[in-house]
Coordinates of C-alpha atoms in Angstrom, one line a residue:
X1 CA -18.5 11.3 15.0
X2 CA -19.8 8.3 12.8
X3 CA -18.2 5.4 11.4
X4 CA -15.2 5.4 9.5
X5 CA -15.4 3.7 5.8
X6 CA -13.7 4.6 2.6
X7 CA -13.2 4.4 -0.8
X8 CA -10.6 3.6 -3.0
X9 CA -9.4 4.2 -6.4
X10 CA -6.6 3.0 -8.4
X11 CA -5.3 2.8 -11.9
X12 CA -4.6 -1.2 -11.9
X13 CA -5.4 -4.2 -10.4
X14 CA -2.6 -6.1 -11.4
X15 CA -0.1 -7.5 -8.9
X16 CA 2.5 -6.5 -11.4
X17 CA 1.7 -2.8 -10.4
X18 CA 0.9 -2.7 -7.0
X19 CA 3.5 -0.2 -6.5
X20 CA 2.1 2.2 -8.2
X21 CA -1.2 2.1 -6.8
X22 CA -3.1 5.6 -7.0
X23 CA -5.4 5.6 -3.3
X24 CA -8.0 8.0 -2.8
X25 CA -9.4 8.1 0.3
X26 CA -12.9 9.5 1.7
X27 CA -14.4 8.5 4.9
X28 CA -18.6 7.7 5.3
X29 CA -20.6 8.4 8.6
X30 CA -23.0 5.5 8.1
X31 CA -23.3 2.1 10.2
X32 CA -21.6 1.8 13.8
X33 CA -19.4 4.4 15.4
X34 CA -15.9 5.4 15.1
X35 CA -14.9 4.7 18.6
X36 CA -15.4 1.0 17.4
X37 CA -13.5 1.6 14.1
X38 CA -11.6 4.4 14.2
X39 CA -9.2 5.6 11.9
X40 CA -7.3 2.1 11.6
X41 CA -8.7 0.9 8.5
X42 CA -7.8 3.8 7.0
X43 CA -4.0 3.8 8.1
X44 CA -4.2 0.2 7.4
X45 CA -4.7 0.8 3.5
X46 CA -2.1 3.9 3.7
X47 CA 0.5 1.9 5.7
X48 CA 0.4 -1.7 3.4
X49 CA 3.6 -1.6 1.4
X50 CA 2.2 -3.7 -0.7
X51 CA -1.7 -3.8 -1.6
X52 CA -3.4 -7.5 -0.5
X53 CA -5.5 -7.7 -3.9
X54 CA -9.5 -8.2 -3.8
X55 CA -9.2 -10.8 -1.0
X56 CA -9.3 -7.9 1.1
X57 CA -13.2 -7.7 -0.1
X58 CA -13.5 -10.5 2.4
X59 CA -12.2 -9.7 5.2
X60 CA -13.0 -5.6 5.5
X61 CA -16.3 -5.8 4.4
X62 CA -17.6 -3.1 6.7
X63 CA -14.6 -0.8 6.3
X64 CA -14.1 0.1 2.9
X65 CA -15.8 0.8 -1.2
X66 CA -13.5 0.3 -4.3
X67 CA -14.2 2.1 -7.5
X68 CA -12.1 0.3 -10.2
X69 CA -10.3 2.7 -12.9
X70 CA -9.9 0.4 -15.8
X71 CA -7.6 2.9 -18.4
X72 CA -4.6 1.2 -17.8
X73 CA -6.1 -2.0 -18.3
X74 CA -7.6 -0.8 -21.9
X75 CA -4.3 1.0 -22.7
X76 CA -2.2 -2.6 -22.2
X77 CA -5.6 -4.5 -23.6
X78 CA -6.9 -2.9 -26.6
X79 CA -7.5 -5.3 -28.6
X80 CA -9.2 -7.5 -26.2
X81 CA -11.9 -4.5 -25.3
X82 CA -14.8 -6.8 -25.1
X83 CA -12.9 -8.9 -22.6
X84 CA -12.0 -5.4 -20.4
X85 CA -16.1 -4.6 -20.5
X86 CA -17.2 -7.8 -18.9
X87 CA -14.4 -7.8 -16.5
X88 CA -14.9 -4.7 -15.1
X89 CA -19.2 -4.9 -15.3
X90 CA -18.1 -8.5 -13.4
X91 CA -15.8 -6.6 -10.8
X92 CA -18.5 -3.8 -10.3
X93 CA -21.3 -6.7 -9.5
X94 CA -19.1 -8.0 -7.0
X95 CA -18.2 -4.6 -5.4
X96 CA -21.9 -3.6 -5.3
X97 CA -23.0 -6.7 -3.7
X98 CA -20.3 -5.8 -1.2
X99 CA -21.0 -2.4 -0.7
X100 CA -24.7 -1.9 -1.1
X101 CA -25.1 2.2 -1.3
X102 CA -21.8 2.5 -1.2
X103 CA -20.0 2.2 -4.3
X104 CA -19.5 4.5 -7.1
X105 CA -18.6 4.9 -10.6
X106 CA -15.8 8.1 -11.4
X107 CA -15.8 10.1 -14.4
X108 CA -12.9 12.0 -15.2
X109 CA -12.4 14.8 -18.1
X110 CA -8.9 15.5 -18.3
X111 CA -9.1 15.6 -22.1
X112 CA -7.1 12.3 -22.6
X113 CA -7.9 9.8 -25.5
X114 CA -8.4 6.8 -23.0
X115 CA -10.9 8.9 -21.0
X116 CA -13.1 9.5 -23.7
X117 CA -12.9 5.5 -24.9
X118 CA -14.2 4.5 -21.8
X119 CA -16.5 7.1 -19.9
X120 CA -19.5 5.2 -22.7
X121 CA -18.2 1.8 -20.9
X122 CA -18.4 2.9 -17.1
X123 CA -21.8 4.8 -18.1
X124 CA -23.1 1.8 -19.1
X125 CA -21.6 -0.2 -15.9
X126 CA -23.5 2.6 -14.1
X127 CA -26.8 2.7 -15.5
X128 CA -26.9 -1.0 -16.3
X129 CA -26.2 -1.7 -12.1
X130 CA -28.2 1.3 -11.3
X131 CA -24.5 2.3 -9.3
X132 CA -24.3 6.4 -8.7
X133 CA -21.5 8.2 -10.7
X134 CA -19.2 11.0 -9.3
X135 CA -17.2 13.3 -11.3
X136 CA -14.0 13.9 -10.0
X137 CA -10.8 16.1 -11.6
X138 CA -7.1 14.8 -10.8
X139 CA -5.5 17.5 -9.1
X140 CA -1.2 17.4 -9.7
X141 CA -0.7 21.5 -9.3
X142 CA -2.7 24.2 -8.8
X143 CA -3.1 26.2 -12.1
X144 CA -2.4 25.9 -15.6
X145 CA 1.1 28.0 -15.1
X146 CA 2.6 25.4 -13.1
X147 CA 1.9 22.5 -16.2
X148 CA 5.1 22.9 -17.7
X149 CA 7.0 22.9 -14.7
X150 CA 5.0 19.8 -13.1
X151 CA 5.8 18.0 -16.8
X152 CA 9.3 18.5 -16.1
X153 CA 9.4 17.1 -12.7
X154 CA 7.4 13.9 -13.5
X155 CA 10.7 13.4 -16.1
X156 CA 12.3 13.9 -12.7
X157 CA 10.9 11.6 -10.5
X158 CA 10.6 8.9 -13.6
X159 CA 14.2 9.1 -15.1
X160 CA 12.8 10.3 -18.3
X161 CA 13.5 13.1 -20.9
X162 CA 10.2 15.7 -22.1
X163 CA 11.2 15.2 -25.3
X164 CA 10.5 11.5 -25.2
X165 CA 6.9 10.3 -26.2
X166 CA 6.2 7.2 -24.6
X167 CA 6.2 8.4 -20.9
X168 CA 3.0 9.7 -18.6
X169 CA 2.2 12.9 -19.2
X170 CA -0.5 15.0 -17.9
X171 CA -2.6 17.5 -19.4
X172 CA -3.1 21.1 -18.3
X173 CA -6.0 19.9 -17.1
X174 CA -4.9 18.2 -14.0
X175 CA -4.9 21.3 -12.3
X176 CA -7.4 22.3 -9.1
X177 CA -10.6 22.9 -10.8
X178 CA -13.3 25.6 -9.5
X179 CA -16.8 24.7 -8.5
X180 CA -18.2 26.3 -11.6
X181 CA -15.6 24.8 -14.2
X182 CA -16.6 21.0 -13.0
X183 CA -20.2 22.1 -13.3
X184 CA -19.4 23.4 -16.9
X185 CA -17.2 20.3 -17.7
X186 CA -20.1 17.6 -16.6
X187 CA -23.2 20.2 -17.7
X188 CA -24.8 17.2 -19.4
X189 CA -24.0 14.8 -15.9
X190 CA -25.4 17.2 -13.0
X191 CA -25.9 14.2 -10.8
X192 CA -22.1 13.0 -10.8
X193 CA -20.9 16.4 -9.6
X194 CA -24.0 16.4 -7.3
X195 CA -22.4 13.2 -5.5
X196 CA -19.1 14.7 -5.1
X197 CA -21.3 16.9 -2.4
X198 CA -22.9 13.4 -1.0
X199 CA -19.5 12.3 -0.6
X200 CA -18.3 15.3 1.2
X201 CA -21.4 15.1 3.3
X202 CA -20.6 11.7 4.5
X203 CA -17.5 12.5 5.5
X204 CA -17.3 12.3 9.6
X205 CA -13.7 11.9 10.6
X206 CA -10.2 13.7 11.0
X207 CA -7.1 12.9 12.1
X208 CA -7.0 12.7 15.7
X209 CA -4.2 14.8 18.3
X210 CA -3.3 13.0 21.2
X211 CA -1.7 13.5 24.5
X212 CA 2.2 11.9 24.4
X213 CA 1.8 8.2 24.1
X214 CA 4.9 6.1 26.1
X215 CA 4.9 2.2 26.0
X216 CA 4.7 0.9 29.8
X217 CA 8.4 -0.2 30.8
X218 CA 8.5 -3.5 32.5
X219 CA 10.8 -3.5 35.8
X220 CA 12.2 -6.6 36.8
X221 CA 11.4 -5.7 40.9
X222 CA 7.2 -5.6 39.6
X223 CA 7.8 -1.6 40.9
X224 CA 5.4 1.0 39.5
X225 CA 7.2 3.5 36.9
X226 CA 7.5 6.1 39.5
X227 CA 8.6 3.9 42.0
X228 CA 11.2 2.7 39.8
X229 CA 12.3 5.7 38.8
X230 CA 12.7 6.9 42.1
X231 CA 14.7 4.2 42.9
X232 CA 17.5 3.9 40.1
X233 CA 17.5 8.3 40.3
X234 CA 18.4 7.4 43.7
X235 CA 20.9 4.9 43.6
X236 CA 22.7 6.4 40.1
X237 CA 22.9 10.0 42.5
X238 CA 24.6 8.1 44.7
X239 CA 27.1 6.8 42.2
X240 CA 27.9 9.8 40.5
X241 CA 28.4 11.8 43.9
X242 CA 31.0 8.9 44.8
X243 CA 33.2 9.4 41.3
X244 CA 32.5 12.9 40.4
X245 CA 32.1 15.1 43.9
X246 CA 33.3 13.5 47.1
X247 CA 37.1 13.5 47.8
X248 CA 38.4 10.8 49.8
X249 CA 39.5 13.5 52.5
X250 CA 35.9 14.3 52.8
X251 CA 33.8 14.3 56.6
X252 CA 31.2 12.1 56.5
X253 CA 29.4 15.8 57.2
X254 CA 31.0 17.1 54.1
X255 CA 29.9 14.6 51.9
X256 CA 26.4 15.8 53.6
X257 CA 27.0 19.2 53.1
X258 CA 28.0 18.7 49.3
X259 CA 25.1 15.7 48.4
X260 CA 22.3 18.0 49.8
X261 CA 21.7 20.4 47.4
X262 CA 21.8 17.2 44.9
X263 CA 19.4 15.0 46.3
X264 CA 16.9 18.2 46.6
X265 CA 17.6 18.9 43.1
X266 CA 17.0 15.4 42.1
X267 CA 13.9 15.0 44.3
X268 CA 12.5 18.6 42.7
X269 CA 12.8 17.0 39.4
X270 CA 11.5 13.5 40.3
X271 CA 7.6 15.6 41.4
X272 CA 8.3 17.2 38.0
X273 CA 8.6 14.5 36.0
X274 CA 6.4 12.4 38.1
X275 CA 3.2 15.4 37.6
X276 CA 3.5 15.3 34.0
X277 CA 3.8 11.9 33.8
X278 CA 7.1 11.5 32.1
X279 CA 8.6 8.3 34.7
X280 CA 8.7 5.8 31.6
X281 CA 10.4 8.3 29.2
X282 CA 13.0 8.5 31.5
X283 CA 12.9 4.9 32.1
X284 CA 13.4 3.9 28.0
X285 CA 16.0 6.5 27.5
X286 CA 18.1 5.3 29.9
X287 CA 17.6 2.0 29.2
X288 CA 19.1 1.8 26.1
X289 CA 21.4 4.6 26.6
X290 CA 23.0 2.5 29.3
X291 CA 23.0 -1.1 26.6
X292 CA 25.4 0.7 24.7
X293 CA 27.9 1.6 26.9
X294 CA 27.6 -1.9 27.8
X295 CA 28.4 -3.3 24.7
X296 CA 31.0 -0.6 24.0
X297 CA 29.0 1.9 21.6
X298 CA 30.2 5.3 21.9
X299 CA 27.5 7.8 23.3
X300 CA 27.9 11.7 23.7
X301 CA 28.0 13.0 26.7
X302 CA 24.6 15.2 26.2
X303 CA 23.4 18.5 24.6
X304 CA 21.3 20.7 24.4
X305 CA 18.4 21.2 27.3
X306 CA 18.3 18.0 28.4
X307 CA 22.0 18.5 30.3
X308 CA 19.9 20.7 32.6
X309 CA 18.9 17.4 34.5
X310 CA 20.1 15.6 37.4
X311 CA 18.0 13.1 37.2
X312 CA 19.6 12.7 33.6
X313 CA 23.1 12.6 35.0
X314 CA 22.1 10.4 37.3
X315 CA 20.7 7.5 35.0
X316 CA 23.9 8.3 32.9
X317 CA 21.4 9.7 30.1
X318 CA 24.5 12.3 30.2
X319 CA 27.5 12.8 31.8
X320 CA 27.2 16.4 32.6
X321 CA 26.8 17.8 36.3
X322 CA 23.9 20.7 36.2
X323 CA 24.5 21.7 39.3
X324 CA 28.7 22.3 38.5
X325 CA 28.0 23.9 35.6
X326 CA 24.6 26.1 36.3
X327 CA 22.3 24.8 33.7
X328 CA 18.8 24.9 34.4
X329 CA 16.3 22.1 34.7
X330 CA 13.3 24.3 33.6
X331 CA 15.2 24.9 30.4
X332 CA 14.2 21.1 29.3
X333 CA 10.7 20.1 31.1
X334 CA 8.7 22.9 33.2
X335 CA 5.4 22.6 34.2
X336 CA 4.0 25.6 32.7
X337 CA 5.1 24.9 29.0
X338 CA 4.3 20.9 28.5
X339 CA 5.5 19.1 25.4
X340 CA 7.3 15.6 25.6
X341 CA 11.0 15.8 26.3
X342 CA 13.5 15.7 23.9
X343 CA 17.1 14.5 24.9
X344 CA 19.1 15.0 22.3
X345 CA 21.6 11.5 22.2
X346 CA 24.6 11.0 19.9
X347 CA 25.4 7.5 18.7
X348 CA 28.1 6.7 17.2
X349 CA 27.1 6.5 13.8
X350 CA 29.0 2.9 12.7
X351 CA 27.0 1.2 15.3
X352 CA 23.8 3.5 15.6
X353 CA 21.8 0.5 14.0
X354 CA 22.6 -1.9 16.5
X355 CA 21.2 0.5 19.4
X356 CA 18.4 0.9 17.0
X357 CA 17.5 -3.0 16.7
X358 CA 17.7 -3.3 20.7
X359 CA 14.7 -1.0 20.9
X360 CA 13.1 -2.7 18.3
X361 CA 13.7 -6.3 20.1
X362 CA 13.0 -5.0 23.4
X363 CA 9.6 -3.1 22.6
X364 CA 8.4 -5.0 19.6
X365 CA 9.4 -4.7 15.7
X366 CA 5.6 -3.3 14.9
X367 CA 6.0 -0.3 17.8
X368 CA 9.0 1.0 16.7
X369 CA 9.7 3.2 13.6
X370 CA 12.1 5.8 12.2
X371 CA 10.3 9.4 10.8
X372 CA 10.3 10.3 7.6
X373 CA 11.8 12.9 6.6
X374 CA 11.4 14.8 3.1
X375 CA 14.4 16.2 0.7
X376 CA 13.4 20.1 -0.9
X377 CA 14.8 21.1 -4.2
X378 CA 17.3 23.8 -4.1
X379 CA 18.5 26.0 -6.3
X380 CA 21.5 24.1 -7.5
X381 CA 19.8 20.6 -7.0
X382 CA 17.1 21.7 -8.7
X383 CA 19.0 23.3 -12.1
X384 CA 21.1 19.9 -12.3
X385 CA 17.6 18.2 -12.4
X386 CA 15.5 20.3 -14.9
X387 CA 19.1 20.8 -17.1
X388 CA 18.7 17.0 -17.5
X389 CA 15.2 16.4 -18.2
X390 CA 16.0 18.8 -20.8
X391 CA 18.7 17.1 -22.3
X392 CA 21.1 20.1 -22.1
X393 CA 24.6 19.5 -22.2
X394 CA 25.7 18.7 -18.4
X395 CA 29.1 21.2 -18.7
X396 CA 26.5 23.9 -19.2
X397 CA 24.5 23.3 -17.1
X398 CA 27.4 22.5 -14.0
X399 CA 28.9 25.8 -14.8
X400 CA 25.8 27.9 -14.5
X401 CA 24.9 26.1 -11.6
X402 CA 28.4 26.8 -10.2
X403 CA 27.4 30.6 -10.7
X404 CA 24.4 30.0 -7.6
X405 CA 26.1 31.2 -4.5
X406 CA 26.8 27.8 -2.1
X407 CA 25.9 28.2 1.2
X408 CA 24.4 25.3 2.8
X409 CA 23.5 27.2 6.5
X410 CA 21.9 29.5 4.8
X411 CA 21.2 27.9 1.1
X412 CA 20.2 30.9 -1.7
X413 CA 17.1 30.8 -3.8
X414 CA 17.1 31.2 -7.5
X415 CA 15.5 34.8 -7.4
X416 CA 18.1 35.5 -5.1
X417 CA 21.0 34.6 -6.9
X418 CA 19.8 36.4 -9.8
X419 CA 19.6 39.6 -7.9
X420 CA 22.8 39.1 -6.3
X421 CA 24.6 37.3 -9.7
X422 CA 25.1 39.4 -13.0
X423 CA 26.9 36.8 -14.9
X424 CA 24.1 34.5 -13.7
X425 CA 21.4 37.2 -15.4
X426 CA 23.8 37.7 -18.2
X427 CA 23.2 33.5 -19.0
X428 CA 19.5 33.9 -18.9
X429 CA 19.3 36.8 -20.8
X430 CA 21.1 35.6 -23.4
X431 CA 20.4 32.3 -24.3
X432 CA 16.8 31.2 -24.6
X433 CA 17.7 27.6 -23.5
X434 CA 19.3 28.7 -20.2
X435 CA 16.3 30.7 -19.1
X436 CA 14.0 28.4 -19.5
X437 CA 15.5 26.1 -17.7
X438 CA 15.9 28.6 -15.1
X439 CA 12.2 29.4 -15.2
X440 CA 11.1 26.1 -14.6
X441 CA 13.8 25.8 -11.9
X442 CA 12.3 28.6 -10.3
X443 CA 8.5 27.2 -10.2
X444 CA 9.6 23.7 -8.9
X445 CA 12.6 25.2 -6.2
X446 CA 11.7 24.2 -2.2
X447 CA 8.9 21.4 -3.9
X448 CA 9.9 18.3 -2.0
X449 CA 11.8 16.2 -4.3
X450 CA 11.9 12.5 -2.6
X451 CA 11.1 10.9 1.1
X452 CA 13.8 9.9 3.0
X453 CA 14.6 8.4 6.5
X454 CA 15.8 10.7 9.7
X455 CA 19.1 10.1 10.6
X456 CA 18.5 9.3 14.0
X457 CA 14.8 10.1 14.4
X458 CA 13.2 7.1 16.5
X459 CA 9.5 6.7 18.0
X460 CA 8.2 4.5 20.2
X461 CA 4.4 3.2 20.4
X462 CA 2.6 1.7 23.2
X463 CA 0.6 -0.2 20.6
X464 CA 1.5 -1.1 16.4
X465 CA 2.4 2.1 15.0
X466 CA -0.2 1.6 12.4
X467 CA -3.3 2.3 15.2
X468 CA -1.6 6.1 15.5
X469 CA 0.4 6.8 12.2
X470 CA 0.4 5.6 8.5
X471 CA 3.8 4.2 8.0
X472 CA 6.1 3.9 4.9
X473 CA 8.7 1.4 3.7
X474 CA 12.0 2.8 2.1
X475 CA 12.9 0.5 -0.2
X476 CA 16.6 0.4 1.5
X477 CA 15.2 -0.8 5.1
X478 CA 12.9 -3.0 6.4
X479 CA 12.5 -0.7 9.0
X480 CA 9.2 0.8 8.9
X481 CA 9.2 4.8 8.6
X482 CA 6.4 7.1 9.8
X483 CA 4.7 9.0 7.2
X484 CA 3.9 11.8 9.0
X485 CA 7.3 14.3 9.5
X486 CA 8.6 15.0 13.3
X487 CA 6.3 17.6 13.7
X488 CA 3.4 15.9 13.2
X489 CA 4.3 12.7 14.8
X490 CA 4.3 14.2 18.1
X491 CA 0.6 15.6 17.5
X492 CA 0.0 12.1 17.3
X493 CA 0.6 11.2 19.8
X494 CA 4.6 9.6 19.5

């Protein structure tokens, strides 16, 4: 696999818009390897809250190719078009000197008025710095059915009203493009769709999937994991067999007799553990399980497979005896089915954050992250939203979204409360408004409608997060969040 570089492009330079930075990324096979680059300069551009500026041209040289998108400087700059020319001819010199063979000039046909002001400008930065152009098409939705719909949920995300005429809007052109339709589109620029095929071709890297990734836990006796392990398994057995199964009438051969078949079950789980190399897992879990009930946070007593364990109940992970109860060890970790461990570990939730920022102390504030998580429209939710962006009054639209049948366990799509709802037909039949608002509702219902944070989702990294995952900032936090959903997170390795 070749070296990873990329390209960017974004709408604005400015500082002032940083947040709203548009990143397109492609990665080139030319120049070094990626086992010396890798993916990180990559997940460093997604993961930057905030982008650096052009002082990142010093210091990345050999990692990455801007092309500059000047429209929404022209659109805030009009009458100062001159000034926008030289600047961006000025920026493009600087890029190209750079970037040699690396940078290129975009061309995009969406049928907007700003488009076709400056495609003669970037032409002429192209030809003038002998700089290769490359038609691209914006994709927001897949065909030109879903334009409407995709207009109404920009008002959505944005706060705004489709009536109003000083807001983005799209075109029903931002839709996925064939092969032939670019071809037809930029019939009198073969080259610049040719490039998109260059591009492609020097494309060399994909996400990788990785084997579970623990940090190393630090033991104050300079034991190995395993050793420790073994040793506080050992001694917490111990414990719990004093509180929880010996009576005080008890032969010293009864407490024999009753300890045996836990110290076998405890050592059968130890080789377990041990052979698929889960020792620090353990370690970390119980680590900070045990902080809170030192400081008085109020922890469950444990659900779900990970009860099955002695060794669990032994490092007070939770406070359940398998062996009393019957529950099977194989049930949470076995040999023949491996994927990481999951104990499932109830916080209280007034104080969850403090348990949160121990880990975060303890293991470093750049290896530990919360996962994303991402909120669906449903059928109500959605209504309330499309009802708005279409200025309808809000006591219609509540009572015809009180007519969808509630049921969050097992929630009820539009088409199916329509099947199910006469009265709710009856509306859309009848007034013209209401069923177009339903229509749209339908297109957009189970799109994701925002990103938010996991309740109590937590990963831990043996390095930054940003080698493994791109990470996000919630504007609520200063934790950082993992872009990448739980699923995904553990293919990477967390």
């Amino acid at each position: 696999m070749g070296a990873s570089n990329a390209y960017l492009t974004w709408i604005d330079l400015t500082a002032s818009d940083r947040d709203k930075v548009r990143r397109v990324l492609d990665l080139f096979n030319e120049q070094g390897t990626v086992n010396e680059l890798g993916l990180g300069p990559i997940r460093d551009f997604l993961s930057d809250a905030l982008f650096p500026g052009t002082s990142v041209l010093h210091t990345r040289l050999r990692y990455v190719l801007f092309i500059p998108w000047i429209h929404r400087r022209l659109e805030e700059r009009a009458h100062q078009v001159k000034d926008v020319a030289a600047e961006a001819r000025a920026l493009a010199e600087r890029l190209a000197a750079a970037f040699p063979g690396r940078v290129y000039v975009e061309v995009q046909r969406h049928g907007m008025a700003v488009e076709q002001r400056t495609e003669p400008g970037l032409l002429e930065i192209a030809y003038g710095l002998e700089l290769p152009l490359v038609a691209t098409n914006e994709c927001f939705f897949a065909d030109t059915g879903m334009f409407e719909a995709h207009d109404a949920l920009v008002c959505v995300a944005e706060g705004r009203y489709v009536e109003e005429d000083d807001r983005r809007r799209l075109t029903p052109h931002h839709r996925f493009k064939s092969a032939a339709e670019m071809r037809q589109l930029f019939a009198d620029l073969p080259e610049a769709v040719d490039n998109t095929l260059v591009i492609a071709r020097r494309c060399a890297v994909m996400a990788e999937m990785r084997d579970p990734i623990l940090p190393p836990f630090a033991t104050d006796s300079g034991r190995s994991e395993v050793a420790e392990l073994r040793a506080r398994a050992h001694e917490g057995l111990e414990r719990r067999l004093e509180v929880h199964v010996y009576t005080p009438t008890m032969t010293a051969e009864e407490r024999e007799e009753k300890a045996r078949p836990y110290r076998e079950r405890v050592d059968y789980e130890l080789g377990i553990i041990e052979g698929m190399g889960f020792p620090g897992y353990f370690l970390i879990v119980s680590d900070f399980i045990q902080w809170a009930k030192e400081h008085g946070i109020p922890v469950g007593p444990g659900r779900g497979s990970g009860a099955g364990s002695a060794v669990a109940w032994a490092l007070t992970i939770t406070d359940l005896d398998p062996l009393r109860f019957g529950l099977l060890f194989e049930r949470f970790l076995n040999p023949e089915r491996v994927s990481m461990p999951d104990f499932d570990v109830d916080f209280c939730q007034d104080r969850r954050d403090e348990v949160i920022r121990y880990v975060q102390d303890k293991y470093g504030h750049d290896k530990v992250a919360q996962i994303i998580t991402f909120g669906k429209l449903q059928a109500r939710a959605v209504l309330r939203d499309v009802g708005r962006v279409l200025q309808m009054p809000y006591g219609q639209v509540d009572r015809i979204c009180k007519m969808v049948p509630n049921n969050p366990a097992n929630p009820m799509t539009l088409p199916e409360a329509l099947d199910s709802e006469p009265e709710l037909r009856a509306e859309r039949d009848g007034d013209s408004t209401v069923g177009h608002m339903i229509d749209i509702g339908t297109r957009l219902e189970g799109l994701y409608r925002h990103a938010s944070t996991h309740a109590a989702g937590v990963v831990i990294g043996d390095r930054t997060l940003d080698e493994l995952v791109p990470l996000y900032r919630d504007p609520r936090s200063d934790m950082p969040v993992t872009q990448f959903n739980m699923k995904w997170v553990e293919q990477a390795g967390l």
